[in-house]
Structures are given as C-alpha cells and as structure tokens.
CSV table of C-alpha atoms in Angstrom, one decimal:
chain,number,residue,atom,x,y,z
A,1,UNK,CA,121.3,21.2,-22.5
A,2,UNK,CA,119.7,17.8,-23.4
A,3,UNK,CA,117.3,16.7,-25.9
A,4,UNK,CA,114.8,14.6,-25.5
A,5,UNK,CA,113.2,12.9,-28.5
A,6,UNK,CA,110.1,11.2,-27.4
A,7,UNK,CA,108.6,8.2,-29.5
A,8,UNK,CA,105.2,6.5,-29.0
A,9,UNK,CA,105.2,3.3,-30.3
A,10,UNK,CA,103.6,1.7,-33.3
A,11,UNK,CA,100.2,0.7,-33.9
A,12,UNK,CA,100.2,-2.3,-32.1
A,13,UNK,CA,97.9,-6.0,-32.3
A,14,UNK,CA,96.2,-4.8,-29.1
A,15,UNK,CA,95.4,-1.4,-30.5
A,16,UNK,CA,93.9,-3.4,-33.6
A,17,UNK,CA,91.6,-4.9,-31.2
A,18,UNK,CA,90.5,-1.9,-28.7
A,19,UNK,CA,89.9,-1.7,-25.2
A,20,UNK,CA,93.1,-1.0,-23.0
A,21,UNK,CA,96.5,-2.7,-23.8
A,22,UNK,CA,98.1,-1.4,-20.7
A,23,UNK,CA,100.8,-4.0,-20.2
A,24,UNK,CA,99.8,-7.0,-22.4
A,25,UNK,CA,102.8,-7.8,-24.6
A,26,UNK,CA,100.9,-7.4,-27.6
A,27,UNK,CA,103.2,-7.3,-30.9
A,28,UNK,CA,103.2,-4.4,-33.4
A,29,UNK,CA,100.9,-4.7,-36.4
A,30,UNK,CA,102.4,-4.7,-39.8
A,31,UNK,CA,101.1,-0.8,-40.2
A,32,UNK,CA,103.1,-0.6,-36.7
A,33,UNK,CA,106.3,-2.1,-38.2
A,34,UNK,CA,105.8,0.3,-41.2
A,35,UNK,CA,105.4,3.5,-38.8
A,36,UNK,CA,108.8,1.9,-37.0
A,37,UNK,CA,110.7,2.1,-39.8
A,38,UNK,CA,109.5,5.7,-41.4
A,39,UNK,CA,110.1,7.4,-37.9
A,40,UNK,CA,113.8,5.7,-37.9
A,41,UNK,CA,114.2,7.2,-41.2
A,42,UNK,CA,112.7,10.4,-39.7
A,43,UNK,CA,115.4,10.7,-36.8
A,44,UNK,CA,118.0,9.4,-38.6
A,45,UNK,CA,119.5,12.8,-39.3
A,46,UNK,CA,119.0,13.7,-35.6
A,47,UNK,CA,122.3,13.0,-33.2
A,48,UNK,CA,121.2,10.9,-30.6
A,49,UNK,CA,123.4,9.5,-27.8
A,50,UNK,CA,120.8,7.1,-26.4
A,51,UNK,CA,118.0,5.4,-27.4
A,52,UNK,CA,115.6,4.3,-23.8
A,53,UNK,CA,112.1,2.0,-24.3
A,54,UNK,CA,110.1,0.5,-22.3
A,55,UNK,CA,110.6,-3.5,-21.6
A,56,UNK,CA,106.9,-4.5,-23.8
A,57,UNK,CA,107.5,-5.6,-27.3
A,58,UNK,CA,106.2,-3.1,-29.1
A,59,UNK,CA,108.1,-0.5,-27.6
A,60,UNK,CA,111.0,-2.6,-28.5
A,61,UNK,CA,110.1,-3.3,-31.4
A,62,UNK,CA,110.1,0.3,-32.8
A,63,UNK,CA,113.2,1.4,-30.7
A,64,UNK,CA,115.3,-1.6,-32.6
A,65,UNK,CA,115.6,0.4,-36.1
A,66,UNK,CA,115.8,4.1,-34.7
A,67,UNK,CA,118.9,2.2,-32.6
A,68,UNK,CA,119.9,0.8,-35.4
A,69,UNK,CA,120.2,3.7,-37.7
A,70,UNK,CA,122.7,5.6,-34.9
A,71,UNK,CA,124.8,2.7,-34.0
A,72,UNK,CA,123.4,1.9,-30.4
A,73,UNK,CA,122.3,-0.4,-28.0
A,74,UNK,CA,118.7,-0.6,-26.4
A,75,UNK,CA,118.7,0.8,-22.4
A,76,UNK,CA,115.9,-0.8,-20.9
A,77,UNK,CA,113.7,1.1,-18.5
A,78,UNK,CA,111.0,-0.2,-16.8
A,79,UNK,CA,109.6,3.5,-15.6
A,80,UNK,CA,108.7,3.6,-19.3
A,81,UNK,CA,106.2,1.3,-19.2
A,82,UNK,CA,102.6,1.3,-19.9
A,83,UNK,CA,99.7,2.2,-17.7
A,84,UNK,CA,98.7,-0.5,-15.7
A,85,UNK,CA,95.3,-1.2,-16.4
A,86,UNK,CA,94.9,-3.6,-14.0
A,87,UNK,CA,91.6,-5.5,-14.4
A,88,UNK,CA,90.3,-3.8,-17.4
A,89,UNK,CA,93.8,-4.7,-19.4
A,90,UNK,CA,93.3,-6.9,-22.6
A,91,UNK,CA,89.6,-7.3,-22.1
A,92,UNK,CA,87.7,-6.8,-26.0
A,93,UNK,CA,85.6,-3.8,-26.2
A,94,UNK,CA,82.2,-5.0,-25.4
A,95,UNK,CA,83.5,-7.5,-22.7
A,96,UNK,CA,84.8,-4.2,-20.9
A,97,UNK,CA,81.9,-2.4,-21.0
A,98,UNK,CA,80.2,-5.2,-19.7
A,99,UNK,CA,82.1,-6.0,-16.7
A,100,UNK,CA,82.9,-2.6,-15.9
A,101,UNK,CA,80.4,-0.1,-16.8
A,102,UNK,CA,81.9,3.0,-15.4
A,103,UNK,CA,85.4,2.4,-17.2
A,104,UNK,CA,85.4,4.0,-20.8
A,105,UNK,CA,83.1,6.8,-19.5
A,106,UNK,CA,85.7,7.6,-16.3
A,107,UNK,CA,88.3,7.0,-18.6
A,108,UNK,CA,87.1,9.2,-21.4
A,109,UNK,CA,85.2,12.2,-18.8
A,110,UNK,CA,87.0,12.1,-16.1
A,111,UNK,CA,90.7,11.0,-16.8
A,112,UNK,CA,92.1,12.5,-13.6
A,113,UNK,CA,89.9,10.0,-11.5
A,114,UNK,CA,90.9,7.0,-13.5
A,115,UNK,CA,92.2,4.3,-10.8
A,116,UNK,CA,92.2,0.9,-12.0
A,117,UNK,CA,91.1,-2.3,-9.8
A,118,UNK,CA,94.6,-4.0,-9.0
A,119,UNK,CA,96.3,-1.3,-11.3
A,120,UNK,CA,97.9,2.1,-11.5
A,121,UNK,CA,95.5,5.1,-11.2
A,122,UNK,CA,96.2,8.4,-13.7
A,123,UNK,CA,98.0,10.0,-10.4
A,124,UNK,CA,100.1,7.2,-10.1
A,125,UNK,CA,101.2,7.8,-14.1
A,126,UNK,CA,101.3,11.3,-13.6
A,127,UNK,CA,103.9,10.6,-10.6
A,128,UNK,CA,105.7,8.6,-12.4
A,129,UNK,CA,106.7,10.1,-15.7
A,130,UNK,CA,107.7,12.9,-14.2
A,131,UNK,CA,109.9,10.9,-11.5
A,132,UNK,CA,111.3,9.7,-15.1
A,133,UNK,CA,111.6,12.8,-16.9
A,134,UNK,CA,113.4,14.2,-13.7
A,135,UNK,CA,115.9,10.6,-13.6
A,136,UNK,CA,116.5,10.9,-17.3
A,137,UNK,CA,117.7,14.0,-17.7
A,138,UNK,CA,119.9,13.7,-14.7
A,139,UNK,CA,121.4,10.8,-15.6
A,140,UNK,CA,121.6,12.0,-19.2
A,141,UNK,CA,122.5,15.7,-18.6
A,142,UNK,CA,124.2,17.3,-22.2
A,143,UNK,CA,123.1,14.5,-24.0
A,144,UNK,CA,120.1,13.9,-26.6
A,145,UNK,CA,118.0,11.1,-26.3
A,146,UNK,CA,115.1,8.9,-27.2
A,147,UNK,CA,112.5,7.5,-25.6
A,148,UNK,CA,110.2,5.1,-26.8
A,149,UNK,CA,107.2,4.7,-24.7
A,150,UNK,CA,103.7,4.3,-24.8
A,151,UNK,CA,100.1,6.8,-25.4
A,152,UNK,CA,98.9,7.3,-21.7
A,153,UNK,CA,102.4,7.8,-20.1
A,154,UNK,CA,103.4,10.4,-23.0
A,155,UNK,CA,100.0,11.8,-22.0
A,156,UNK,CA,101.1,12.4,-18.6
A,157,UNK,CA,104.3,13.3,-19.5
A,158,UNK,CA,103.1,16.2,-21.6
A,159,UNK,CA,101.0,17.0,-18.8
A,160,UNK,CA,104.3,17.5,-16.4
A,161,UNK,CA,106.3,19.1,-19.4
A,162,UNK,CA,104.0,21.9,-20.1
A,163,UNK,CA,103.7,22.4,-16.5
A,164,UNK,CA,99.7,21.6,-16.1
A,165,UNK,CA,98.4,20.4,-12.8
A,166,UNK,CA,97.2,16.6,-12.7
A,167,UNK,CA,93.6,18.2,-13.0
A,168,UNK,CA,94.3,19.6,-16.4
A,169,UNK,CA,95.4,16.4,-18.3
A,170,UNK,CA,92.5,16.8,-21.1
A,171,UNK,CA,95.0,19.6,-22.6
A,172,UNK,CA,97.7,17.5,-23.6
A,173,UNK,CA,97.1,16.0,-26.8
A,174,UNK,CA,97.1,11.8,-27.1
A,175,UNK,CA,100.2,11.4,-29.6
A,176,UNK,CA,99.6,9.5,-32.5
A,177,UNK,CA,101.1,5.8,-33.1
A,178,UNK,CA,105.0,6.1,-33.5
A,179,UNK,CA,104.8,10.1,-33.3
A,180,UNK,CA,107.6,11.9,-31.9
A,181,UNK,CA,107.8,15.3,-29.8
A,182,UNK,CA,111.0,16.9,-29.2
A,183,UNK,CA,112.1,18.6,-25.7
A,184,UNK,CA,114.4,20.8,-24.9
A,185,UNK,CA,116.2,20.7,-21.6
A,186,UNK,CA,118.0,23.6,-20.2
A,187,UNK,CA,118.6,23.8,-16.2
A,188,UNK,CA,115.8,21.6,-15.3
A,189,UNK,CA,113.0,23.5,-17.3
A,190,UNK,CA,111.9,22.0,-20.5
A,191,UNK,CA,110.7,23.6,-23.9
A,192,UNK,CA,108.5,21.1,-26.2
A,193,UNK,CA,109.9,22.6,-29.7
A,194,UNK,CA,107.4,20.0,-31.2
A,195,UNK,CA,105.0,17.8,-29.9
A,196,UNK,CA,103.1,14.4,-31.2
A,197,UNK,CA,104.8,15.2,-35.1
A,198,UNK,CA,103.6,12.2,-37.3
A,199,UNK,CA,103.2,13.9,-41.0
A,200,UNK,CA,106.5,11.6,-42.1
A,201,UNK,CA,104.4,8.8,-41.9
A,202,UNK,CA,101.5,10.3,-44.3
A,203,UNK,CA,98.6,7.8,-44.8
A,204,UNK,CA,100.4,5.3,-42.6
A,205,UNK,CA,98.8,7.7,-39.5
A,206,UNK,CA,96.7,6.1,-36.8
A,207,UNK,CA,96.2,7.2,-33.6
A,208,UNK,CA,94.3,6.6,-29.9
A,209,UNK,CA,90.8,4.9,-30.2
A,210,UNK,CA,87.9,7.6,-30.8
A,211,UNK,CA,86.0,4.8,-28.7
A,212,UNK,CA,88.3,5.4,-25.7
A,213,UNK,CA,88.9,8.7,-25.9
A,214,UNK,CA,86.2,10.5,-27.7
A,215,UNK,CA,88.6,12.1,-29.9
A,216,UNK,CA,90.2,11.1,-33.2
C-alpha cells in the first residue's frame, strides 16, 4: 500500500495577476508563502517517505517546509509540471482575450477540447498525469508520499483517479491553492480518502480564477 498526499501549490504572483500561468516561473505571493507554511504544519503529523514537486518555483517553494518538517530532500520531477499553455501563457487577462478570443470560453466550456497553439492540449495533461500517477507509485510502491504540483494537472489527475473518461473532466473539482487530497493505493487501484482539503488554512483560502473557470 502507498499513500499519496497530493499538494497544489500556493497562491502564486501569476495567479495574482490572472490569465494562465502555465509554466512561467512566477514566485509565490506572500498569502502563498503563508498557505506553504500552514499545510507543512498540516502534514507534519503525517509519515511521509518522500516529498516529489514539480521543477517551477512555486511548487518548490511550498515543497521546501513540508520537506523540511520530515527531514527530506526535494526529488525533482519534471512530469509534475504545469500545463503548457503555450501561446496564451503569462499574457494579462484582457490581452488574452484579445488575441485569442476562443481561449477562456474553450477553456471554461469545453475543457476537454483545450489544445494550446505551440502547447500541451488537456489530452496531452490527461496522458500525462496518469503516466505519472502509474511511475510514482511504482517506483514508490509501500511508501507514502507527497506531491506538490500544480491546479490543471491535479485536475487531470483527479480525473484518472476517480476513474472518469477524459470527456468527464468538469467533475473533478479545481483544488484550492496549497490544498491537499490524500490517495490510497492498494494493487494499482486508488481510493481518494480526501480530496482538495484546505480548511487548515481558514481565511488564508484562495482558489482557481472564477474568470477562468466560471466557478469559485
């Protein structure tokens, strides 16, 4: 059996600003650095054996005290990674909308469609996380874990753990900045115990912009 405790990030500059961060190396805000440090505190009662995040900085940046707190060493891995947003990455809201109309409302209506111009499209995520879900807990069988990543690929990798079809994306939830969601795996099937928990922050809570997602 392994567990699998994964971690969203913290409410980064780039989510400050809007549009779609993808893999701009934007830094966590000071609210970010906040939510870091209350979901170290969270797991810190947790046994973890590993602690895996993605190469951007604020990834890093909220894997360095949850490491910390057990004693560990960062494992890079690059399948963790954001969403590659191609040519709508790091462009302000307005400017987006602008130069590609058909973006937000694709992005927010018909997620399954998404395919950025010279980026990733939402069946490439889908692919991926659970090519990484499938590495991870091979190469970390009987061990618990944690996995700091970012908002679409959790999204996708809900998607694969609850077993719905590409097509079916709208019905996992978009976890909130530095929430966690704890997996259980047992003989290559997972059970989510919890999923996208972010009360131990309290008023510190933000999530994924309403703007780009319709939802709060």
């Amino acid at each position: 059996m392994s567990i699998l405790y994964i971690v969203r990030h913290g409410q980064s500059e780039g989510n400050i600003m809007g549009g779609f961060a993808g893999r701009v190396d934007y830094a966590l805000s000071e609210k970010g650095k906040k939510q870091a440090a209350l979901t170290a505190e969270f797991l810190s009662g947790v046994h973890l054996d590993a602690v895996l995040t993605s190469p951007l900085t604020r990834a890093v940046d909220t894997a360095k005290p949850i490491a910390a707190r057990h004693g560990l060493d960062l494992v890079f891995r690059p399948e963790l990674v954001e969403f590659d947003f191609g040519d709508w990455e790091g462009l302000p809201l307005a400017e987006l909308e602008q130069r590609f109309p058909d973006a937000v409302p694709t992005w927010k209506n018909r997620l399954p469609e998404v395919a950025c111009p010279h980026g990733e499209s939402m069946a490439d995520c889908y692919a991926r996380a659970k090519r990484a879900l499938a590495a991870i807990t091979a190469e970390y069988a009987e061990k618990d874990i944690c996995l700091v990543t970012h908002g679409a690929l959790i999204k996708c990798m809900l998607c694969v753990l609850h077993g719905y079809p590409l097509s079916e994306i709208d019905r996992a939830i978009w976890a909130n900045n530095a929430s966690v969601t704890k997996v259980v795996c047992t003989g290559g099937q997972y059970t989510i115990e919890y999923e996208g928990y972010s009360d131990h922050m309290g008023d510190l809570v933000t999530g994924v912009s309403k703007a780009l997602t319709g939802k709060k």
